[in-house]
CSV table of C-alpha atoms in Angstrom, one decimal:
chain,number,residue,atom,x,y,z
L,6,UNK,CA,108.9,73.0,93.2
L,7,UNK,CA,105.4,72.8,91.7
L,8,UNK,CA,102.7,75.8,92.3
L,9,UNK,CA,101.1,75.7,95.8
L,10,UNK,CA,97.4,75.6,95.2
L,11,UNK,CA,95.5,77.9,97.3
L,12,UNK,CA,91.5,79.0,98.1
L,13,UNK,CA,89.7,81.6,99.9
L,14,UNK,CA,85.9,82.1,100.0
L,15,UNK,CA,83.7,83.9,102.2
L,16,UNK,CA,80.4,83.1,103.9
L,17,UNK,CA,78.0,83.6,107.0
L,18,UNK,CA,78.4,79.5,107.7
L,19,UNK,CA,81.7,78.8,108.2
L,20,UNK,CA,81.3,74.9,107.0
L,21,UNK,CA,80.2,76.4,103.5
L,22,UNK,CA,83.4,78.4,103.3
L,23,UNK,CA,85.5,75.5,104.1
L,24,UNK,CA,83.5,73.6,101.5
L,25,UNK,CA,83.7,76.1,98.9
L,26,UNK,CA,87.8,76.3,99.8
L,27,UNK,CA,88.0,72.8,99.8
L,28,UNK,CA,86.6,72.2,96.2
L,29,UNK,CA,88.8,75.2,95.1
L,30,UNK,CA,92.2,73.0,96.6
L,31,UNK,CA,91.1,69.6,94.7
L,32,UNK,CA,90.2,71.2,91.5
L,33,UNK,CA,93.8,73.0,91.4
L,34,UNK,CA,95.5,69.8,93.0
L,35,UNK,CA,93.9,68.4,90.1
L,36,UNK,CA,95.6,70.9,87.1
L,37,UNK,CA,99.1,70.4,85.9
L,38,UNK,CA,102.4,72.1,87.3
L,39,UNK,CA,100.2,71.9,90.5
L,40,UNK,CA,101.2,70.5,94.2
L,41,UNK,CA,99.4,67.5,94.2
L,42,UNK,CA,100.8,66.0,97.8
L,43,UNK,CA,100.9,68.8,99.8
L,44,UNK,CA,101.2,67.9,103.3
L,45,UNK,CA,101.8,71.4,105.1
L,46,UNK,CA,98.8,73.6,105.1
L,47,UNK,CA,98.9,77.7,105.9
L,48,UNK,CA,95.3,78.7,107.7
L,49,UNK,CA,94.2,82.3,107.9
L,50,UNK,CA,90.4,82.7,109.2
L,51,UNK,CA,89.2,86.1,110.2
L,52,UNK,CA,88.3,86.9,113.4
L,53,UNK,CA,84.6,85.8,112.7
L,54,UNK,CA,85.0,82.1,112.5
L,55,UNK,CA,87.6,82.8,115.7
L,56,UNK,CA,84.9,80.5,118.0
L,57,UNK,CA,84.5,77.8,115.0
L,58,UNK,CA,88.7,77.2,114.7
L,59,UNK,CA,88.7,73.8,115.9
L,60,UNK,CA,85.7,72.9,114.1
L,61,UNK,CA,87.6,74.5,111.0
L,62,UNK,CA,90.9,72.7,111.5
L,63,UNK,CA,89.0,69.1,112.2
L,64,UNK,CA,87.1,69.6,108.9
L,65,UNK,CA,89.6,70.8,106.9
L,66,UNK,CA,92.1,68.3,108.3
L,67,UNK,CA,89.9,65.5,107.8
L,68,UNK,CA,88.9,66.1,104.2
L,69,UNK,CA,92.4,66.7,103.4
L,70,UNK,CA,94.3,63.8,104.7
L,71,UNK,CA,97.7,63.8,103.2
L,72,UNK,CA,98.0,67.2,104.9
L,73,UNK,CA,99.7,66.4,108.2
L,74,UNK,CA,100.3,69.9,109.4
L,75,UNK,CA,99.0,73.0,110.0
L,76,UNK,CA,99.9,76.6,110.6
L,77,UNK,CA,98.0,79.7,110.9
L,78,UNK,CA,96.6,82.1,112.8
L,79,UNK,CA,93.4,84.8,113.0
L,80,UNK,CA,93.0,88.6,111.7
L,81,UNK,CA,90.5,91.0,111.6
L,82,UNK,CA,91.2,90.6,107.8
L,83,UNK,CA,92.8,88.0,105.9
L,84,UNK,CA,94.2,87.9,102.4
L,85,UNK,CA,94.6,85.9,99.3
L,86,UNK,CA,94.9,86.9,95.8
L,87,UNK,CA,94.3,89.9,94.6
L,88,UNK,CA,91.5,90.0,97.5
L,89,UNK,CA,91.0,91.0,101.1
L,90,UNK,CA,88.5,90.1,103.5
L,91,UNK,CA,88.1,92.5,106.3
L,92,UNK,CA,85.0,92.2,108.9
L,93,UNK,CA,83.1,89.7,107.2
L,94,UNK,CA,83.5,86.0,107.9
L,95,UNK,CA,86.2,84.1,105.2
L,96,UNK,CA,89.2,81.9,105.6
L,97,UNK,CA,91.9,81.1,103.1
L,98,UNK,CA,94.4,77.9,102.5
L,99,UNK,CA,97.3,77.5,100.9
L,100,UNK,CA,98.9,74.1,100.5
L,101,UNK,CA,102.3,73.3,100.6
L,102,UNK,CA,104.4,70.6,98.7
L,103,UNK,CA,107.9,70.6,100.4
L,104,UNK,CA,110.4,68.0,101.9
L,105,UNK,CA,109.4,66.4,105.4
L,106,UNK,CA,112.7,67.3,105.9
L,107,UNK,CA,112.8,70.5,105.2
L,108,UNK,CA,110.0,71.9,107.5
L,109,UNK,CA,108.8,72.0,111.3
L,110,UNK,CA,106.0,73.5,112.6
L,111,UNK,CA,106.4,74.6,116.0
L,112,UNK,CA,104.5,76.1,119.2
L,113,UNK,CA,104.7,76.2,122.9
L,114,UNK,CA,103.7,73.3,123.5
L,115,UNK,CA,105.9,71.0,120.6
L,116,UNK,CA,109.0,73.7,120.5
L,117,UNK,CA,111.3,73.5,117.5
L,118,UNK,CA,113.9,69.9,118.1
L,119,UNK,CA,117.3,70.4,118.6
L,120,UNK,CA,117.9,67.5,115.7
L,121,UNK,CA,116.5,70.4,112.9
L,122,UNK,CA,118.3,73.6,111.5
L,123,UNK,CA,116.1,76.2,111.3
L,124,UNK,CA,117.3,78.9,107.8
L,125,UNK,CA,114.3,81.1,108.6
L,126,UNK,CA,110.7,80.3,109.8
L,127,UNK,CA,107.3,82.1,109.6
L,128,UNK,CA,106.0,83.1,112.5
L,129,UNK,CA,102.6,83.8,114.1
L,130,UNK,CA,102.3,85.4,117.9
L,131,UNK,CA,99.8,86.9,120.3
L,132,UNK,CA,100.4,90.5,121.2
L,133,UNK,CA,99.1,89.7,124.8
L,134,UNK,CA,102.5,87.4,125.3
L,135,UNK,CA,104.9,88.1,128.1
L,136,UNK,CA,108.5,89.6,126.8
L,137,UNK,CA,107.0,88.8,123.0
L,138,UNK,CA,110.1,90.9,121.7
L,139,UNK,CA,112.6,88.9,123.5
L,140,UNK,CA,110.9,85.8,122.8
L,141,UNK,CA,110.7,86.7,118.5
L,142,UNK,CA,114.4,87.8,119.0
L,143,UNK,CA,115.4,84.6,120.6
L,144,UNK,CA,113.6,83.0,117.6
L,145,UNK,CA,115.5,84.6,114.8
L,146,UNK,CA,118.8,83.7,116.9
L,147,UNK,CA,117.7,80.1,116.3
L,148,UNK,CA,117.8,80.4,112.5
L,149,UNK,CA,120.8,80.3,110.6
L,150,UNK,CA,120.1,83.4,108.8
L,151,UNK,CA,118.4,85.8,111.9
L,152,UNK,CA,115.5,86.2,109.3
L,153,UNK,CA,111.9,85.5,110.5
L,154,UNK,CA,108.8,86.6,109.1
L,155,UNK,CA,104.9,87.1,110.1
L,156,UNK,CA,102.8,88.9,112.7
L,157,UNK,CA,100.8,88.8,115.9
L,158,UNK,CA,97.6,88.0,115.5
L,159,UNK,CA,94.4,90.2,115.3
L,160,UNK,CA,90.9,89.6,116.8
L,161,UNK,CA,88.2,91.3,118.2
L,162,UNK,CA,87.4,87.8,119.8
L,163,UNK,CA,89.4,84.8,120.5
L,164,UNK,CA,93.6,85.5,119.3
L,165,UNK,CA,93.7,81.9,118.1
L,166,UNK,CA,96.8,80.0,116.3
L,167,UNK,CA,96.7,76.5,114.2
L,168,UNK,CA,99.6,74.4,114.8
L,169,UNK,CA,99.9,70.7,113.9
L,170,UNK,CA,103.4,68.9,114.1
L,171,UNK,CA,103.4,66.0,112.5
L,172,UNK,CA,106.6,66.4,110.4
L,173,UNK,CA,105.1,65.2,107.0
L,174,UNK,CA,104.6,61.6,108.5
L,175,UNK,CA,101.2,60.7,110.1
L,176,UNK,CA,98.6,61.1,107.2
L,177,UNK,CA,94.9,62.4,108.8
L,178,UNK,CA,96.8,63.4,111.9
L,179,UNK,CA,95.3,67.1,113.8
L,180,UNK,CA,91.7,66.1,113.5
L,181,UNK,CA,91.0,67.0,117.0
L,182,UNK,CA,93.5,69.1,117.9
L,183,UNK,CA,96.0,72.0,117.3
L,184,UNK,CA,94.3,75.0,118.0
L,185,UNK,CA,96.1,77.1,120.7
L,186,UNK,CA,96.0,80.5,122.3
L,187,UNK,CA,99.1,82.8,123.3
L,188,UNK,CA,103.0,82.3,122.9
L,189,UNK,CA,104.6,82.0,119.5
L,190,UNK,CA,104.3,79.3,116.9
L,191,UNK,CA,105.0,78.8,112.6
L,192,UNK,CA,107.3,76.9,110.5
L,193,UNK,CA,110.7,76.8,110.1
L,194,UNK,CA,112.0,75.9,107.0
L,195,UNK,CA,115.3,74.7,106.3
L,196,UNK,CA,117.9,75.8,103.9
L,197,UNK,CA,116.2,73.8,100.8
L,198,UNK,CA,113.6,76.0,100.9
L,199,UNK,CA,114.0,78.7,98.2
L,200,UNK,CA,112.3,82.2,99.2
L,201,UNK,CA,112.6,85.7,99.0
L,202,UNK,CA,111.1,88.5,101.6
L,203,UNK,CA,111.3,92.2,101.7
L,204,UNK,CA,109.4,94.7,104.1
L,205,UNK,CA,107.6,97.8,103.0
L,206,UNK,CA,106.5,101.0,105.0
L,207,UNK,CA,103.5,102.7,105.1
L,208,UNK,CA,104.4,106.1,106.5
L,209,UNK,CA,106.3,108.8,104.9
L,210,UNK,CA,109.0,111.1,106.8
L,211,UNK,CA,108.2,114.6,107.8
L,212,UNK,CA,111.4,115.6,109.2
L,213,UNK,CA,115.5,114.5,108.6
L,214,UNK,CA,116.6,112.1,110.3
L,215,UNK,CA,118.2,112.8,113.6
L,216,UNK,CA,120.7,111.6,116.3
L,217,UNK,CA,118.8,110.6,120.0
L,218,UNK,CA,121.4,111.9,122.4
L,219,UNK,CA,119.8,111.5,125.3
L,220,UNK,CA,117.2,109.1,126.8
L,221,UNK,CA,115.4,107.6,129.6
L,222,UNK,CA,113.8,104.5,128.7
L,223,UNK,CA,111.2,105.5,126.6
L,224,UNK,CA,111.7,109.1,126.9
L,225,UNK,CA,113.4,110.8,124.5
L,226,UNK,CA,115.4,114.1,125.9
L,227,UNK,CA,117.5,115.3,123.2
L,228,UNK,CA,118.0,115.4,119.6
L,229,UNK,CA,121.0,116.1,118.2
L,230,UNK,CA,121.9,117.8,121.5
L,231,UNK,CA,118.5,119.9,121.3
L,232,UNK,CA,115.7,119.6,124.0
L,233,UNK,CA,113.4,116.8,121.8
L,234,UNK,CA,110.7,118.3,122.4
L,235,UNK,CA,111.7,122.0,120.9
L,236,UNK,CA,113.1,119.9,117.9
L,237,UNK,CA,109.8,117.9,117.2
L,238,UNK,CA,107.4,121.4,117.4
L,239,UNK,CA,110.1,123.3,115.2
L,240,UNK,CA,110.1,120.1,112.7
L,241,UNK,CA,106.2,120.0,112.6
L,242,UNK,CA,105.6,123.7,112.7
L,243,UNK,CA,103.8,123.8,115.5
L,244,UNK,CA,103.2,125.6,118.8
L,245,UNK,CA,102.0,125.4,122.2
L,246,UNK,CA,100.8,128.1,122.3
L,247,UNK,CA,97.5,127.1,120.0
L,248,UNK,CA,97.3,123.9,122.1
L,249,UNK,CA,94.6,122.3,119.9
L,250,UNK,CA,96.3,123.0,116.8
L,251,UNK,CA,99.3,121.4,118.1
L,252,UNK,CA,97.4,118.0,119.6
L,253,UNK,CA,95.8,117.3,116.1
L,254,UNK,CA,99.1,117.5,114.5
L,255,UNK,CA,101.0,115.2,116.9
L,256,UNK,CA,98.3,112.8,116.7
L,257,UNK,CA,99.0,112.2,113.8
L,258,UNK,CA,102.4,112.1,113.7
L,259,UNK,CA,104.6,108.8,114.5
L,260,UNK,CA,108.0,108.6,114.6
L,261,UNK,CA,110.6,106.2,113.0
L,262,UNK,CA,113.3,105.0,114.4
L,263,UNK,CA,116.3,102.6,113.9
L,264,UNK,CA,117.7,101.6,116.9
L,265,UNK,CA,121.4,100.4,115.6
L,266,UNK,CA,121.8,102.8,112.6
L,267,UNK,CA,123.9,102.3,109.8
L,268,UNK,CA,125.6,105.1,107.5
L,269,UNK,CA,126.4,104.8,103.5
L,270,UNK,CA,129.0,106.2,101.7
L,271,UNK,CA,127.3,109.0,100.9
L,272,UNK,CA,127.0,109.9,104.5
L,273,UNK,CA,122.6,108.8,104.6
L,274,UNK,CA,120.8,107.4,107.2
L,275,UNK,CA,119.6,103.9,107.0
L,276,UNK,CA,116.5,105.2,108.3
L,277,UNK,CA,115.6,107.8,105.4
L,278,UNK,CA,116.3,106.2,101.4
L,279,UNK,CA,117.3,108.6,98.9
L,280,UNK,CA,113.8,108.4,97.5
L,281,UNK,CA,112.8,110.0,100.8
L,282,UNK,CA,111.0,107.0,102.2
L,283,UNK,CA,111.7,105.0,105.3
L,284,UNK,CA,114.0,102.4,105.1
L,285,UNK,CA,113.4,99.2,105.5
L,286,UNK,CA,115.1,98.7,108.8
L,287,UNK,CA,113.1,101.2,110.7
L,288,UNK,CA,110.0,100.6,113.1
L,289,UNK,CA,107.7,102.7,113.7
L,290,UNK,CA,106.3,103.8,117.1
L,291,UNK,CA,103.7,106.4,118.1
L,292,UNK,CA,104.0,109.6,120.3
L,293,UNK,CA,102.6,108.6,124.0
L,294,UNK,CA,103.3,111.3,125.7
L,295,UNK,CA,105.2,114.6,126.1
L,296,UNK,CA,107.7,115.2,128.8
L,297,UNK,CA,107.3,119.4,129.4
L,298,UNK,CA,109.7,119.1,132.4
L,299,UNK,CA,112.5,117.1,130.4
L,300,UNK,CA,111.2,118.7,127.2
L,301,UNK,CA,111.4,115.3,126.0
L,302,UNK,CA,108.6,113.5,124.2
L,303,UNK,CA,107.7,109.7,125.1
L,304,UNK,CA,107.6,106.9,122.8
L,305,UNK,CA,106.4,103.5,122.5
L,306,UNK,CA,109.4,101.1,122.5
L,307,UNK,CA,112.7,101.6,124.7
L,308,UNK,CA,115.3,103.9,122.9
L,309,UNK,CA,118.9,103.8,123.3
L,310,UNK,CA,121.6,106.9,122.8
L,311,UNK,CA,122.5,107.3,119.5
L,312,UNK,CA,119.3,105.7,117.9
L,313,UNK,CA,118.4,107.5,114.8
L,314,UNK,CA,114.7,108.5,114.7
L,315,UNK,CA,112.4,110.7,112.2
L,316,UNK,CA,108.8,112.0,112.9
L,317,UNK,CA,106.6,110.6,110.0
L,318,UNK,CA,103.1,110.3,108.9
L,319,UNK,CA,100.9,107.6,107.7
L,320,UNK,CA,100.8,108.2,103.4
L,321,UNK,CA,98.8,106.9,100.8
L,322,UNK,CA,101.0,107.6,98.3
L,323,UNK,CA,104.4,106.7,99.6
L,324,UNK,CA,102.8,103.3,100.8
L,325,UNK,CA,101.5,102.5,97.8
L,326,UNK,CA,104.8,103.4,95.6
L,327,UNK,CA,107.1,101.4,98.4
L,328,UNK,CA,104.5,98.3,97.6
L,329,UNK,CA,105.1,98.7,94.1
L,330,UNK,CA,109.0,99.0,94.5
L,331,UNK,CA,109.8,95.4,96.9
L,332,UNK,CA,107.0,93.6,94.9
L,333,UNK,CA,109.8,95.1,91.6
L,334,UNK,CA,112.8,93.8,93.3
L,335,UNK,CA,112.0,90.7,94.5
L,336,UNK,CA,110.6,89.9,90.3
L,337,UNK,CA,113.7,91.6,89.4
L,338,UNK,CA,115.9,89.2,91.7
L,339,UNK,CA,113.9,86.0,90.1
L,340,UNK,CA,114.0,86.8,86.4
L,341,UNK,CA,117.2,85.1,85.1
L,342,UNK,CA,119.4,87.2,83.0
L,343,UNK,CA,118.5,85.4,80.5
L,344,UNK,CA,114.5,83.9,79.4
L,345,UNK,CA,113.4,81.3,77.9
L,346,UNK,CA,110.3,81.7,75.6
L,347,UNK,CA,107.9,80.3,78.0
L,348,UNK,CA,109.4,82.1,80.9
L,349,UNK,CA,109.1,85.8,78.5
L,350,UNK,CA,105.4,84.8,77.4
L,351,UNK,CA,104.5,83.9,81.1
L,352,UNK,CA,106.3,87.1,82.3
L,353,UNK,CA,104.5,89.6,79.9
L,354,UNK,CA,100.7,88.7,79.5
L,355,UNK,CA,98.2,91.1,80.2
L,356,UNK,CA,96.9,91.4,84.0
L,357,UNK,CA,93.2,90.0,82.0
L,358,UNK,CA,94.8,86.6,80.8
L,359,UNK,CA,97.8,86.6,83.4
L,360,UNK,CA,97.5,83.3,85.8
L,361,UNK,CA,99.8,81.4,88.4
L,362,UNK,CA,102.5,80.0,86.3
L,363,UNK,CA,106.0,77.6,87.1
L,364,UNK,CA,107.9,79.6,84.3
L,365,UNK,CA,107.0,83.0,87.3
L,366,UNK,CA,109.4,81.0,89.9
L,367,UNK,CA,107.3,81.7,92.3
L,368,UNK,CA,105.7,78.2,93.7
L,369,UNK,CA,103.4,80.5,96.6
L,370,UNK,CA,103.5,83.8,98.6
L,371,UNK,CA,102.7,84.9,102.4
L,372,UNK,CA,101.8,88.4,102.6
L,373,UNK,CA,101.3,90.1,106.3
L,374,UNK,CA,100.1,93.5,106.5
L,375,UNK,CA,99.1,95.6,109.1
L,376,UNK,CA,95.4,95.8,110.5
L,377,UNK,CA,95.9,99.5,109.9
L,378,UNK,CA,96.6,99.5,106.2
L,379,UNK,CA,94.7,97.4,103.9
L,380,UNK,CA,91.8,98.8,100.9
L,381,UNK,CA,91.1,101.7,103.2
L,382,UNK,CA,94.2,103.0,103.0
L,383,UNK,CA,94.8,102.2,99.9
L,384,UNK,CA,91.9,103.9,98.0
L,385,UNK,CA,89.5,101.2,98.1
L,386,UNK,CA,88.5,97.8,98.9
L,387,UNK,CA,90.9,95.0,98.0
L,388,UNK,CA,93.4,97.9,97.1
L,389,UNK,CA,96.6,96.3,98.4
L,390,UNK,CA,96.3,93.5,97.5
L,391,UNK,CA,95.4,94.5,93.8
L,392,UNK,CA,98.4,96.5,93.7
L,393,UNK,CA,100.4,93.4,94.4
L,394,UNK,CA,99.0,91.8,92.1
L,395,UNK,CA,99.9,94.0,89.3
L,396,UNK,CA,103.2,94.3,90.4
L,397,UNK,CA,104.7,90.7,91.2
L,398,UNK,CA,102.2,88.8,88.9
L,399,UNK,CA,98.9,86.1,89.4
L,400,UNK,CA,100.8,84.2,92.2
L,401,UNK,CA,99.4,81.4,95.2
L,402,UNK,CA,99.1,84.1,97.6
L,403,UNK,CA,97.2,84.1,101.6
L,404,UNK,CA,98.0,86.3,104.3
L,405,UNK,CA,96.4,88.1,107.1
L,406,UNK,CA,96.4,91.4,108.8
L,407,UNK,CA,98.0,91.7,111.9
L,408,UNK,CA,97.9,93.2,115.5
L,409,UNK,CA,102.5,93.8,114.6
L,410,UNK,CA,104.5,92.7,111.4
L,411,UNK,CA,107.2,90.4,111.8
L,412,UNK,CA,110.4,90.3,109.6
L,413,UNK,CA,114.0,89.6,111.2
L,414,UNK,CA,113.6,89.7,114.5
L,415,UNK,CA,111.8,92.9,114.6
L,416,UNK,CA,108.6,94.1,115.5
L,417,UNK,CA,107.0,95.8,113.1
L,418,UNK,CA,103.8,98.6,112.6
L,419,UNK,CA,101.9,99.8,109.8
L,420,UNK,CA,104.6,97.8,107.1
L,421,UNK,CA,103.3,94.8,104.9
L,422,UNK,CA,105.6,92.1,105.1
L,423,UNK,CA,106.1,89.9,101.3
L,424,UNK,CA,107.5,86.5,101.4
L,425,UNK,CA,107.7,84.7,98.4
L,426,UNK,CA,108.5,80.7,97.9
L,427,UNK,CA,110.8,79.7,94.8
L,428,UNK,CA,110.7,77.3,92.2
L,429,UNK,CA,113.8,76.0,90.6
């Protein structure tokens, strides 16, 4: 699989961005070890150029006619590169050189055919949709692997998607169309398709995890068989008595929770690592409302008896470290045990003379983080996605910041989700 080529530019006009992406694509379809055929495209616009997305799509799609589908989606911020975008105008591409047969793009309105098996897909949704976590978990039951990847999109305008079916075979097809609002839609690739995901968390535990034992719908009672409520003010160190103290504190307090839990050997929660930060399995859900009668506190998402759940809080520096450790793993599961001399001089130049290369075995990557993370909550602008940088390498990259992360078939908040495509 050759390197995807990718662009992403900014700019008031939106037909000057798409020209400056455009000559970006053709100069990179252009270089060797390159995708020069690409015929699936990955659009991310932000939520500026949200009235203009048809306008996009038909220019894009018309200047790029072996391209014969699309998929994509809007954000408040988008991302490519080493670089994010967030409230300002920009759009990124990536292009995509895989098997006709290997792919589908999908939507509400040309559902995913019988006649193709799905091995995971990348997903875009709208928050606003009816039973949206029934619909993504009905999704990843049509893969063969359960594993699904994405977000919902984010807009302070129009929640827009892109999706054009064409299956690889109608060159210049989309022109006019594709451009859809609500429901779920992506790609589903087949099992050809080489690629390797992992979530990361942005909050950091402030408690051990503990055992729901009682619940009503959303409403936790009790925790390991203590009043939830008594549990979460000793755990915080807080009291109703100083009211305002108290409000401030649980504002900013989450809690994370994991629904079907798992134990190790060692007798720890699949929600808490041994490094102390949330696994990868857990979703977090904020504090809604406090139940004095009950002394139960209200979440939001359903819980079940015998969910484990920990209060937690948004951190800098445990988001940034659990960035840095899934962008180490997922190097550390494509480095062969033994390198080449191209694939150790590729692997260990400087960040200053680093650049995309096949001897990485990473053809392209899809990064989805939340609306809520991003430079600001990294340190500074561009700050996560720097930090990926450093850590898996100069790789195609485009993404988006979204309204919910998707990996599995789980709804995610305030994780980044890292999907990478393999090279052979």
């Amino acid at each position: 699989m050759k390197l995807f080529p990718y662009a992403h530019a900014t700019h008031p006009q939106w037909p000057m961005a798409a020209g400056l992406v455009l000559a970006q694509l053709r100069a990179q379809m252009a270089l060797h070890g390159y995708a020069s055929a690409p015929t699936l495209a990955l659009l991310y616009i932000t939520d500026h150029y949200a009235p203009h997305a048809k306008d996009i799509l038909e220019m894009l799609s018309g200047e790029l006619p072996l391209v014969t589908d699309w998929s994509g989606t809007v954000g408040v911020g988008i991302a490519a590169n080493n670089v994010e975008y967030f409230d300002e105008p920009a759009l990124a591409v990536m292009l995509l050189e895989l098997p006709s047969h290997e792919y589908r793009v999908f939507s509400g309105i040309a559902p995913l055919g019988l006649g193709f098996e799905a091995h995971t897909a990348l997903v875009h949704a709208d928050g606003e949709t009816p039973d949206l976590v029934e619909l993504i978990d009905e999704m990843a039951a049509r893969t063969d692997t359960g594993y699904l990847f994405g977000g919902l999109c984010s807009s302070r305008t129009q929640s827009v998607q892109f999706a054009v079916a064409a299956d690889g075979n109608l060159s210049g097809f989309g022109a006019a169309s594709g451009v859809l609002h609500g429901g779920l839609s992506g790609v589903a690739f087949g099992e050809g398709v080489g690629m390797v995901s992992r979530v990361t968390q942005g909050c950091k535990p402030v408690s051990k995890a503990r055992v729901v034992t009682e619940a009503d719908h959303n409403v936790v009672i009790t925790l390991d068989g203590e009043p939830a409520l008594d549990v979460m003010l000793r755990d915080l160190g807080i009291s109703l008595e100083h009211p305002q103290e108290a409000l401030e504190v649980v504002r900013a307090t989450l809690v994370g929770l994991v629904q079907s839990p798992t134990v190790g050997a060692a007798g720890d929660s699949a929600l808490v690592r041994q490094t102390g930060n949330l696994g990868s399995d857990v979703t977090v859900r904020h504090i809604i409302g406090l139940d004095p009668g009950r002394r139960g506190i209200a979440i939001a998402a359903q819980v079940q008896t015998g969910a484990h759940l920990a209060f937690c809080q948004r951190n800098r520096e445990a988001a940034q470290a659990d960035l840095v450790r899934i962008c180490a793993e997922v190097r550390e599961e494509l480095e062969p045990q033994e390198l080449t001399v191209e694939t150790a001089f590729a692997l260990q130049q400087s960040e200053a003379e680093a650049a995309p290369h096949p001897a990485r075995r990473i053809a392209g990557a899809v990064y989805v983080s939340c609306s809520g993370r991003g430079g600001p909550h990294f340190g500074g602008p561009s700050a996560e996605l720097q930090i990926v940088r450093r850590a898996l390498g100069d790789v195609p990259l485009v993404g988006f910041f979204a309204g919910g992360e998707i990996a599995r078939n789980q709804l995610f908040g305030y994780t980044g989700v890292l999907t990478v495509f393999t090279s052979a």
